[in-house]
Amino acid sequence: MTEYEFICPECDQQIDVNVPVREATLSHGCPVCGASVSSEHFVEQ
Ligand SMILES: [Zn+2]
């Protein structure tokens, strides 16, 4: 499964995520601070 690294633009938290978590984060925002994020904040591993 493809893994991504999420880097929050607001709180600078770096989190390794899989595809379902990436989708959830895009829908609901950063799991740490709740900031809205877009696909540019994910780097494919
Ligand atoms: Zn955040």
Short mmCIF file of N, CA and C and ligand atoms in Angstrom, two decimals:
data_model
loop_
_atom_site.label_atom_id
_atom_site.label_comp_id
_atom_site.label_asym_id
_atom_site.label_seq_id
_atom_site.Cartn_x
_atom_site.Cartn_y
_atom_site.Cartn_z
N MET A 1 0.85 -1.20 0.00
CA MET A 1 0.00 0.00 0.00
C MET A 1 0.88 1.25 0.00
N THR A 2 0.47 2.21 -0.76
CA THR A 2 1.22 3.46 -0.83
C THR A 2 1.16 4.19 0.51
N GLU A 3 2.29 4.67 0.91
CA GLU A 3 2.36 5.44 2.14
C GLU A 3 2.77 6.87 1.80
N TYR A 4 2.28 7.77 2.62
CA TYR A 4 2.59 9.18 2.43
C TYR A 4 3.11 9.75 3.74
N GLU A 5 3.86 10.83 3.61
CA GLU A 5 4.20 11.62 4.78
C GLU A 5 3.38 12.90 4.71
N PHE A 6 2.65 13.13 5.76
CA PHE A 6 1.86 14.36 5.87
C PHE A 6 2.65 15.37 6.69
N ILE A 7 2.73 16.58 6.16
CA ILE A 7 3.38 17.66 6.89
C ILE A 7 2.38 18.80 7.01
N CYS A 8 1.93 19.05 8.25
CA CYS A 8 0.89 20.06 8.47
C CYS A 8 1.43 21.46 8.24
N PRO A 9 0.72 22.27 7.46
CA PRO A 9 1.16 23.65 7.19
C PRO A 9 0.97 24.56 8.41
N GLU A 10 0.16 24.13 9.36
CA GLU A 10 -0.13 24.97 10.53
C GLU A 10 0.75 24.63 11.73
N CYS A 11 0.80 23.33 12.09
CA CYS A 11 1.51 22.94 13.31
C CYS A 11 2.84 22.24 13.03
N ASP A 12 3.17 22.04 11.71
CA ASP A 12 4.44 21.44 11.30
C ASP A 12 4.62 20.01 11.79
N GLN A 13 3.54 19.39 12.23
CA GLN A 13 3.61 17.98 12.61
C GLN A 13 3.86 17.13 11.36
N GLN A 14 4.75 16.15 11.47
CA GLN A 14 4.99 15.23 10.36
C GLN A 14 4.48 13.86 10.77
N ILE A 15 3.59 13.28 9.96
CA ILE A 15 2.93 12.02 10.30
C ILE A 15 2.97 11.11 9.07
N ASP A 16 3.40 9.87 9.26
CA ASP A 16 3.32 8.87 8.19
C ASP A 16 1.88 8.37 8.12
N VAL A 17 1.29 8.40 6.94
CA VAL A 17 -0.10 8.00 6.78
C VAL A 17 -0.23 7.03 5.59
N ASN A 18 -1.27 6.19 5.65
CA ASN A 18 -1.61 5.36 4.49
C ASN A 18 -2.75 6.04 3.72
N VAL A 19 -3.21 5.38 2.67
CA VAL A 19 -4.19 6.03 1.80
C VAL A 19 -5.48 6.39 2.53
N PRO A 20 -6.09 5.47 3.31
CA PRO A 20 -7.34 5.84 4.00
C PRO A 20 -7.16 7.01 4.97
N VAL A 21 -6.03 7.04 5.66
CA VAL A 21 -5.80 8.15 6.60
C VAL A 21 -5.56 9.45 5.83
N ARG A 22 -4.90 9.34 4.69
CA ARG A 22 -4.70 10.53 3.84
C ARG A 22 -6.05 11.10 3.42
N GLU A 23 -6.95 10.21 2.97
CA GLU A 23 -8.28 10.67 2.54
C GLU A 23 -9.04 11.32 3.69
N ALA A 24 -8.95 10.70 4.88
CA ALA A 24 -9.65 11.24 6.04
C ALA A 24 -9.08 12.60 6.43
N THR A 25 -7.76 12.73 6.34
CA THR A 25 -7.14 14.00 6.69
C THR A 25 -7.52 15.10 5.70
N LEU A 26 -7.60 14.75 4.43
CA LEU A 26 -8.04 15.72 3.42
C LEU A 26 -9.48 16.17 3.69
N SER A 27 -10.31 15.26 4.17
CA SER A 27 -11.71 15.57 4.42
C SER A 27 -11.91 16.35 5.71
N HIS A 28 -11.17 15.94 6.76
CA HIS A 28 -11.46 16.44 8.10
C HIS A 28 -10.40 17.37 8.66
N GLY A 29 -9.26 17.48 8.00
CA GLY A 29 -8.20 18.37 8.47
C GLY A 29 -7.13 17.64 9.26
N CYS A 30 -6.12 18.39 9.67
CA CYS A 30 -5.00 17.83 10.42
C CYS A 30 -5.49 17.14 11.69
N PRO A 31 -5.04 15.88 11.94
CA PRO A 31 -5.48 15.17 13.15
C PRO A 31 -4.96 15.79 14.44
N VAL A 32 -3.95 16.64 14.33
CA VAL A 32 -3.38 17.27 15.52
C VAL A 32 -4.07 18.60 15.82
N CYS A 33 -4.14 19.48 14.81
CA CYS A 33 -4.64 20.84 15.07
C CYS A 33 -5.92 21.17 14.32
N GLY A 34 -6.35 20.29 13.40
CA GLY A 34 -7.60 20.51 12.70
C GLY A 34 -7.53 21.45 11.52
N ALA A 35 -6.32 21.90 11.14
CA ALA A 35 -6.18 22.81 10.00
C ALA A 35 -6.61 22.14 8.71
N SER A 36 -7.20 22.93 7.81
CA SER A 36 -7.52 22.43 6.48
C SER A 36 -6.24 22.16 5.72
N VAL A 37 -6.19 21.03 5.03
CA VAL A 37 -5.00 20.67 4.26
C VAL A 37 -5.42 20.26 2.86
N SER A 38 -4.46 20.26 1.94
CA SER A 38 -4.72 19.81 0.58
C SER A 38 -3.64 18.81 0.17
N SER A 39 -3.79 18.27 -1.03
CA SER A 39 -2.90 17.19 -1.46
C SER A 39 -1.44 17.61 -1.50
N GLU A 40 -1.18 18.91 -1.62
CA GLU A 40 0.22 19.37 -1.68
C GLU A 40 0.95 19.18 -0.34
N HIS A 41 0.21 18.89 0.72
CA HIS A 41 0.83 18.70 2.03
C HIS A 41 1.19 17.25 2.30
N PHE A 42 1.03 16.41 1.27
CA PHE A 42 1.39 15.00 1.38
C PHE A 42 2.53 14.69 0.40
N VAL A 43 3.52 13.97 0.89
CA VAL A 43 4.64 13.55 0.04
C VAL A 43 4.60 12.03 -0.06
N GLU A 44 4.59 11.52 -1.29
CA GLU A 44 4.56 10.07 -1.47
C GLU A 44 5.90 9.48 -1.05
N GLN A 45 5.83 8.40 -0.26
CA GLN A 45 7.05 7.78 0.26
C GLN A 45 7.64 6.83 -0.76
ZN ZN B 1 -1.73 20.56 12.25
#
